[in-house]
Amino acid sequence: MKTYAVPHSDLVVPGLILGLMRIAEMSDADIRQSFDTAVEAGITMVDHADIYGGAPHRSESRFGEAVQLSPSERAGILIQSKVGIRKGYFDFSSAHILKSVDESLAALRTDYLDILLLHRPDALVEPEEVASAFDALHTEGKVRHFGVSNHTPGQIELLKSAVRQPLLFNQVQLSLTHASLIAQGVAANMVGVEQSASRDVGLLDYSRLKGMMLQAWSPFHTGRGKGIFLGDTENHGELNALLEVMAAKYGVTPTGIAVAWIARHPANIQVVLGTTRPERVRDSAAGADVVLSREDWYQLFRAAGHTLP
Ligand SMILES: NC(=O)c1ccc[n+]([C@@H]2O[C@H](COP(=O)([O-])OP(=O)(O)OC[C@H]3O[C@@H](n4cnc5c(N)ncnc54)[C@H](OP(=O)(O)O)[C@@H]3O)[C@@H](O)[C@H]2O)c1
């Protein structure tokens, strides 16, 4: 498994992360098997959020119950969780951040989070409130590193005006087909071309310039609410045909190629897997080590429907 040294920290992280948003209804044995498969493949980092599982801390709690990490297992993995989304509103208040992290630690049966992310930008954010919560969590040893999710460069700079710890990560939606983060720049300044419109205010270049790691969520999803593009030959026929060709060429599965497409980007983007199936975890891990040629990367980009001016 490829790894990345995270700038502004002593962290080394794997190219893939096991996302645990979908585990709430799985049995203990299935959760443990999925986790063990990931760790065996070098995926030594898991992604949680306080809201995953349909009730507060439900997925975190199912993970804690099912996996029951020994001290040495705990030391060998990175646990990331998120805070800030509540039922019907977003909340970056200091009191909520502190309370939610305490509940996450109890649910996960651990005494520290390796990484805490602010889940989605809170319109009512007060950077000093976030800073005071992060200071307390860091000083008390409850959270070792911090980051954000779904934030723009301006929103990150606003937080940085008060927060003292480096913001190391930004988790954002990115897949072959939901790739405006990358595709926008390729079609920059083209009047009348939808792809040219910026939805993230230059986030990709900002992240590279600042040494902030990106994490790609929903790596196999077409876009919001539109399902998985893998195997969807009705809506993504050309892409799926090409994924098969590339899979044969590089000796992995189409799933692996979909991972490799993200991992090939020089911004060093981690891929957050949502699958609950061990075989897809293994297929994805194999893809992380594939280095697509420039020509093949662009061919996939075009087959996914993006414009190359
Ligand atoms: N920060 C954020 O705002 C945010 C938002 C959403 C998610 N996330 C994180 O990102 C992780 C991944 O998100 P995601 O679950 O949406 O990502 P995903 O990996 O794109 O999707 C996983 C889902 O797709 C299915 N799937 C995967 N490959 C398939 C295939 N070849 N054919 C049919 N179905 C397939 C999986 O089913 P099987 O289980 O049967 O394989 C699973 O239901 C989450 O666990 C969470 O940690 C973060």
mmCIF file of C-alpha atoms in Angstrom, residues 43-294:
data_model
loop_
_atom_site.group_PDB
_atom_site.id
_atom_site.type_symbol
_atom_site.label_atom_id
_atom_site.label_comp_id
_atom_site.label_asym_id
_atom_site.label_seq_id
_atom_site.Cartn_x
_atom_site.Cartn_y
_atom_site.Cartn_z
ATOM 1 C CA ILE A 43 -5.361 0.183 4.917
ATOM 2 C CA THR A 44 -4.541 1.145 8.479
ATOM 3 C CA MET A 45 -6.837 4.158 8.688
ATOM 4 C CA VAL A 46 -10.608 4.286 9.288
ATOM 5 C CA ASP A 47 -13.071 7.109 8.735
ATOM 6 C CA HIS A 48 -16.053 7.721 10.990
ATOM 7 C CA ALA A 49 -18.433 10.562 11.797
ATOM 8 C CA ASP A 50 -20.625 11.173 14.806
ATOM 9 C CA ILE A 51 -23.706 11.094 12.552
ATOM 10 C CA TYR A 52 -23.054 7.838 10.689
ATOM 11 C CA GLY A 53 -25.491 4.990 11.256
ATOM 12 C CA GLY A 54 -28.854 6.727 11.527
ATOM 13 C CA ALA A 55 -28.527 7.824 15.169
ATOM 14 C CA PRO A 56 -25.750 9.815 16.859
ATOM 15 C CA HIS A 57 -22.542 7.751 17.246
ATOM 16 C CA ARG A 58 -24.266 4.549 16.055
ATOM 17 C CA SER A 59 -21.604 3.483 13.515
ATOM 18 C CA GLU A 60 -18.808 4.440 15.905
ATOM 19 C CA SER A 61 -20.473 2.357 18.571
ATOM 20 C CA ARG A 62 -20.961 -0.654 16.260
ATOM 21 C CA PHE A 63 -17.267 -0.460 15.329
ATOM 22 C CA GLY A 64 -16.232 -0.241 18.997
ATOM 23 C CA GLU A 65 -18.382 -3.241 19.943
ATOM 24 C CA ALA A 66 -17.483 -5.375 16.948
ATOM 25 C CA VAL A 67 -13.764 -4.775 16.696
ATOM 26 C CA GLN A 68 -12.722 -4.353 20.365
ATOM 27 C CA LEU A 69 -9.208 -3.240 19.498
ATOM 28 C CA SER A 70 -6.344 -4.547 21.632
ATOM 29 C CA PRO A 71 -3.860 -1.850 22.746
ATOM 30 C CA SER A 72 -1.381 -2.923 20.055
ATOM 31 C CA GLU A 73 -4.077 -2.924 17.353
ATOM 32 C CA ARG A 74 -5.171 0.543 18.470
ATOM 33 C CA ALA A 75 -1.609 1.829 18.246
ATOM 34 C CA GLY A 76 -1.282 0.447 14.719
ATOM 35 C CA ILE A 77 -4.233 2.246 13.177
ATOM 36 C CA LEU A 78 -5.409 5.803 12.660
ATOM 37 C CA ILE A 79 -8.977 6.585 13.702
ATOM 38 C CA GLN A 80 -10.516 9.648 12.112
ATOM 39 C CA SER A 81 -13.959 11.001 13.003
ATOM 40 C CA LYS A 82 -16.003 14.109 12.262
ATOM 41 C CA VAL A 83 -18.201 16.581 14.051
ATOM 42 C CA GLY A 84 -20.471 19.466 13.140
ATOM 43 C CA ILE A 85 -23.596 18.022 11.486
ATOM 44 C CA ARG A 86 -26.685 17.826 13.702
ATOM 45 C CA LYS A 87 -30.295 16.971 12.882
ATOM 46 C CA GLY A 88 -31.423 19.894 10.701
ATOM 47 C CA TYR A 89 -28.465 22.190 11.350
ATOM 48 C CA PHE A 90 -24.701 22.523 11.511
ATOM 49 C CA ASP A 91 -22.920 23.304 14.775
ATOM 50 C CA PHE A 92 -19.268 24.299 15.210
ATOM 51 C CA SER A 93 -19.852 25.707 18.698
ATOM 52 C CA SER A 94 -17.188 24.854 21.228
ATOM 53 C CA ALA A 95 -19.683 23.141 23.544
ATOM 54 C CA HIS A 96 -20.980 20.852 20.790
ATOM 55 C CA ILE A 97 -17.526 19.942 19.487
ATOM 56 C CA LEU A 98 -16.317 19.015 22.989
ATOM 57 C CA LYS A 99 -19.430 17.009 23.860
ATOM 58 C CA SER A 100 -19.523 15.146 20.548
ATOM 59 C CA VAL A 101 -15.853 14.150 20.732
ATOM 60 C CA ASP A 102 -16.350 12.759 24.259
ATOM 61 C CA GLU A 103 -19.273 10.713 22.949
ATOM 62 C CA SER A 104 -17.238 9.521 19.943
ATOM 63 C CA LEU A 105 -14.428 8.343 22.225
ATOM 64 C CA ALA A 106 -16.859 6.430 24.426
ATOM 65 C CA ALA A 107 -18.581 4.848 21.415
ATOM 66 C CA LEU A 108 -15.311 3.873 19.778
ATOM 67 C CA ARG A 109 -13.898 2.559 23.090
ATOM 68 C CA THR A 110 -10.718 4.549 22.748
ATOM 69 C CA ASP A 111 -9.209 7.475 24.634
ATOM 70 C CA TYR A 112 -8.029 9.486 21.620
ATOM 71 C CA LEU A 113 -8.892 10.275 18.020
ATOM 72 C CA ASP A 114 -5.951 10.474 15.658
ATOM 73 C CA ILE A 115 -7.776 12.992 13.489
ATOM 74 C CA LEU A 116 -10.916 15.097 13.923
ATOM 75 C CA LEU A 117 -12.534 16.767 10.890
ATOM 76 C CA LEU A 118 -15.148 19.538 10.835
ATOM 77 C CA HIS A 119 -17.749 17.775 8.697
ATOM 78 C CA ARG A 120 -19.469 20.510 6.610
ATOM 79 C CA PRO A 121 -19.022 24.291 6.681
ATOM 80 C CA ASP A 122 -21.181 25.888 9.389
ATOM 81 C CA ALA A 123 -22.602 29.215 8.137
ATOM 82 C CA LEU A 124 -22.558 30.478 11.732
ATOM 83 C CA VAL A 125 -18.958 29.465 12.431
ATOM 84 C CA GLU A 126 -17.007 31.537 14.980
ATOM 85 C CA PRO A 127 -13.334 30.640 14.413
ATOM 86 C CA GLU A 128 -12.414 31.481 18.027
ATOM 87 C CA GLU A 129 -14.990 28.953 19.287
ATOM 88 C CA VAL A 130 -13.467 26.245 17.112
ATOM 89 C CA ALA A 131 -9.980 27.267 18.270
ATOM 90 C CA SER A 132 -10.900 27.018 21.935
ATOM 91 C CA ALA A 133 -12.427 23.556 21.436
ATOM 92 C CA PHE A 134 -9.413 22.329 19.444
ATOM 93 C CA ASP A 135 -6.998 23.684 22.090
ATOM 94 C CA ALA A 136 -8.834 21.846 24.854
ATOM 95 C CA LEU A 137 -9.056 18.583 22.890
ATOM 96 C CA HIS A 138 -5.391 18.746 21.908
ATOM 97 C CA THR A 139 -4.140 19.676 25.387
ATOM 98 C CA GLU A 140 -6.179 16.906 27.010
ATOM 99 C CA GLY A 141 -4.805 14.379 24.508
ATOM 100 C CA LYS A 142 -8.249 13.557 23.143
ATOM 101 C CA VAL A 143 -7.449 14.572 19.550
ATOM 102 C CA ARG A 144 -3.991 14.459 17.992
ATOM 103 C CA HIS A 145 -4.573 16.109 14.593
ATOM 104 C CA PHE A 146 -7.246 18.236 12.934
ATOM 105 C CA GLY A 147 -8.744 18.916 9.522
ATOM 106 C CA VAL A 148 -11.940 19.776 7.679
ATOM 107 C CA SER A 149 -14.331 18.281 5.162
ATOM 108 C CA ASN A 150 -16.174 19.916 2.248
ATOM 109 C CA HIS A 151 -14.510 23.297 2.907
ATOM 110 C CA THR A 152 -13.411 25.964 0.400
ATOM 111 C CA PRO A 153 -10.032 27.733 0.565
ATOM 112 C CA GLY A 154 -11.642 30.863 2.023
ATOM 113 C CA GLN A 155 -13.429 28.895 4.733
ATOM 114 C CA ILE A 156 -10.157 27.172 5.641
ATOM 115 C CA GLU A 157 -8.288 30.488 5.817
ATOM 116 C CA LEU A 158 -11.020 31.879 8.069
ATOM 117 C CA LEU A 159 -10.583 28.956 10.480
ATOM 118 C CA LYS A 160 -6.812 29.331 10.332
ATOM 119 C CA SER A 161 -7.133 32.943 11.491
ATOM 120 C CA ALA A 162 -7.878 31.556 14.971
ATOM 121 C CA VAL A 163 -7.049 27.826 15.079
ATOM 122 C CA ARG A 164 -3.492 27.137 16.307
ATOM 123 C CA GLN A 165 -3.085 23.503 15.187
ATOM 124 C CA PRO A 166 -2.368 22.856 11.488
ATOM 125 C CA LEU A 167 -5.406 21.783 9.459
ATOM 126 C CA LEU A 168 -3.949 18.751 7.706
ATOM 127 C CA PHE A 169 -6.840 17.266 5.699
ATOM 128 C CA ASN A 170 -9.880 18.255 3.663
ATOM 129 C CA GLN A 171 -12.284 15.394 2.789
ATOM 130 C CA VAL A 172 -14.255 16.166 -0.371
ATOM 131 C CA GLN A 173 -16.451 14.342 -2.869
ATOM 132 C CA LEU A 174 -14.378 13.059 -5.780
ATOM 133 C CA SER A 175 -14.737 10.200 -8.260
ATOM 134 C CA LEU A 176 -14.049 9.650 -11.971
ATOM 135 C CA THR A 177 -17.523 10.963 -12.785
ATOM 136 C CA HIS A 178 -17.900 13.528 -9.965
ATOM 137 C CA ALA A 179 -14.633 15.299 -10.673
ATOM 138 C CA SER A 180 -15.333 18.990 -11.030
ATOM 139 C CA LEU A 181 -12.512 19.614 -8.547
ATOM 140 C CA ILE A 182 -10.111 18.412 -11.252
ATOM 141 C CA ALA A 183 -12.110 18.903 -14.458
ATOM 142 C CA GLN A 184 -12.896 22.580 -13.870
ATOM 143 C CA GLY A 185 -9.270 23.619 -14.217
ATOM 144 C CA VAL A 186 -8.852 21.619 -17.434
ATOM 145 C CA ALA A 187 -11.659 23.667 -19.031
ATOM 146 C CA ALA A 188 -10.777 26.987 -17.364
ATOM 147 C CA ASN A 189 -12.141 30.180 -18.881
ATOM 148 C CA MET A 190 -14.337 28.520 -21.520
ATOM 149 C CA VAL A 191 -17.505 30.520 -22.048
ATOM 150 C CA GLY A 192 -20.645 28.382 -22.298
ATOM 151 C CA VAL A 193 -18.946 25.192 -21.087
ATOM 152 C CA GLU A 194 -20.578 23.933 -17.877
ATOM 153 C CA GLN A 195 -17.352 22.224 -16.766
ATOM 154 C CA SER A 196 -15.628 25.613 -16.690
ATOM 155 C CA ALA A 197 -17.739 26.789 -13.725
ATOM 156 C CA SER A 198 -15.890 26.709 -10.405
ATOM 157 C CA ARG A 199 -17.774 25.107 -7.517
ATOM 158 C CA ASP A 200 -14.912 24.987 -5.040
ATOM 159 C CA VAL A 201 -13.040 28.267 -5.614
ATOM 160 C CA GLY A 202 -9.712 26.759 -6.624
ATOM 161 C CA LEU A 203 -9.536 24.125 -3.904
ATOM 162 C CA LEU A 204 -7.254 21.678 -5.722
ATOM 163 C CA ASP A 205 -4.465 24.173 -6.407
ATOM 164 C CA TYR A 206 -4.892 25.727 -2.945
ATOM 165 C CA SER A 207 -4.492 22.288 -1.326
ATOM 166 C CA ARG A 208 -1.318 21.552 -3.267
ATOM 167 C CA LEU A 209 0.177 24.972 -2.589
ATOM 168 C CA LYS A 210 -0.571 24.742 1.149
ATOM 169 C CA GLY A 211 0.414 21.079 1.531
ATOM 170 C CA MET A 212 -3.081 20.118 2.696
ATOM 171 C CA MET A 213 -4.040 16.497 1.993
ATOM 172 C CA LEU A 214 -7.307 15.793 0.189
ATOM 173 C CA GLN A 215 -9.415 12.706 0.893
ATOM 174 C CA ALA A 216 -11.898 11.558 -1.796
ATOM 175 C CA TRP A 217 -15.287 10.413 -0.475
ATOM 176 C CA SER A 218 -17.780 8.378 -2.556
ATOM 177 C CA PRO A 219 -15.044 7.303 -5.008
ATOM 178 C CA PHE A 220 -17.405 5.022 -6.977
ATOM 179 C CA HIS A 221 -20.443 7.282 -7.030
ATOM 180 C CA THR A 222 -21.692 9.085 -10.123
ATOM 181 C CA GLY A 223 -22.749 12.140 -8.178
ATOM 182 C CA ARG A 224 -25.250 13.092 -5.519
ATOM 183 C CA GLY A 225 -28.028 10.479 -5.346
ATOM 184 C CA LYS A 226 -27.239 8.942 -8.745
ATOM 185 C CA GLY A 227 -25.768 5.611 -7.661
ATOM 186 C CA ILE A 228 -22.562 3.815 -8.571
ATOM 187 C CA PHE A 229 -21.019 4.233 -12.026
ATOM 188 C CA LEU A 230 -19.198 0.892 -11.786
ATOM 189 C CA GLY A 231 -21.250 -1.627 -13.757
ATOM 190 C CA ASP A 232 -23.826 1.005 -14.782
ATOM 191 C CA THR A 233 -23.502 0.334 -18.506
ATOM 192 C CA GLU A 234 -26.791 2.091 -19.258
ATOM 193 C CA ASN A 235 -25.574 5.512 -18.126
ATOM 194 C CA HIS A 236 -21.795 5.013 -18.321
ATOM 195 C CA GLY A 237 -21.305 2.516 -21.134
ATOM 196 C CA GLU A 238 -18.130 3.984 -22.634
ATOM 197 C CA LEU A 239 -16.524 4.421 -19.218
ATOM 198 C CA ASN A 240 -17.312 0.875 -18.097
ATOM 199 C CA ALA A 241 -16.007 -0.593 -21.362
ATOM 200 C CA LEU A 242 -12.761 1.344 -20.935
ATOM 201 C CA LEU A 243 -12.477 0.363 -17.255
ATOM 202 C CA GLU A 244 -12.562 -3.288 -18.402
ATOM 203 C CA VAL A 245 -9.827 -2.645 -20.977
ATOM 204 C CA MET A 246 -7.646 -0.828 -18.440
ATOM 205 C CA ALA A 247 -8.299 -3.504 -15.816
ATOM 206 C CA ALA A 248 -6.948 -6.163 -18.187
ATOM 207 C CA LYS A 249 -3.985 -3.969 -19.161
ATOM 208 C CA TYR A 250 -2.905 -3.243 -15.556
ATOM 209 C CA GLY A 251 -3.891 -6.622 -14.073
ATOM 210 C CA VAL A 252 -6.519 -5.343 -11.626
ATOM 211 C CA THR A 253 -10.337 -5.010 -11.596
ATOM 212 C CA PRO A 254 -12.410 -2.040 -12.839
ATOM 213 C CA THR A 255 -12.832 -1.095 -9.168
ATOM 214 C CA GLY A 256 -9.051 -0.972 -8.898
ATOM 215 C CA ILE A 257 -8.797 1.281 -11.958
ATOM 216 C CA ALA A 258 -11.395 3.668 -10.482
ATOM 217 C CA VAL A 259 -9.181 3.942 -7.390
ATOM 218 C CA ALA A 260 -6.007 4.235 -9.477
ATOM 219 C CA TRP A 261 -7.482 7.188 -11.388
ATOM 220 C CA ILE A 262 -7.788 9.205 -8.173
ATOM 221 C CA ALA A 263 -4.513 7.943 -6.709
ATOM 222 C CA ARG A 264 -2.596 8.904 -9.901
ATOM 223 C CA HIS A 265 -3.216 12.594 -9.291
ATOM 224 C CA PRO A 266 -0.040 14.322 -8.009
ATOM 225 C CA ALA A 267 -1.991 16.067 -5.232
ATOM 226 C CA ASN A 268 -1.574 12.783 -3.248
ATOM 227 C CA ILE A 269 -5.273 12.207 -2.658
ATOM 228 C CA GLN A 270 -6.374 9.500 -0.208
ATOM 229 C CA VAL A 271 -9.387 7.433 -1.331
ATOM 230 C CA VAL A 272 -12.117 6.825 1.280
ATOM 231 C CA LEU A 273 -13.775 3.470 0.495
ATOM 232 C CA GLY A 274 -17.393 2.904 1.487
ATOM 233 C CA THR A 275 -17.706 -0.755 0.576
ATOM 234 C CA THR A 276 -18.732 -3.320 3.161
ATOM 235 C CA ARG A 277 -17.387 -6.236 1.102
ATOM 236 C CA PRO A 278 -13.892 -7.645 1.712
ATOM 237 C CA GLU A 279 -13.363 -8.496 -1.984
ATOM 238 C CA ARG A 280 -13.962 -4.869 -2.984
ATOM 239 C CA VAL A 281 -11.555 -3.736 -0.284
ATOM 240 C CA ARG A 282 -8.914 -6.037 -1.789
ATOM 241 C CA ASP A 283 -9.685 -4.916 -5.367
ATOM 242 C CA SER A 284 -9.368 -1.290 -4.291
ATOM 243 C CA ALA A 285 -6.096 -1.908 -2.479
ATOM 244 C CA ALA A 286 -4.628 -3.467 -5.634
ATOM 245 C CA GLY A 287 -5.676 -0.375 -7.589
ATOM 246 C CA ALA A 288 -3.926 1.995 -5.212
ATOM 247 C CA ASP A 289 -0.564 0.626 -6.340
ATOM 248 C CA VAL A 290 -1.283 1.003 -10.073
ATOM 249 C CA VAL A 291 0.329 4.008 -11.733
ATOM 250 C CA LEU A 292 -1.754 4.884 -14.804
ATOM 251 C CA SER A 293 0.095 6.364 -17.752
ATOM 252 C CA ARG A 294 -0.721 9.999 -18.491
#
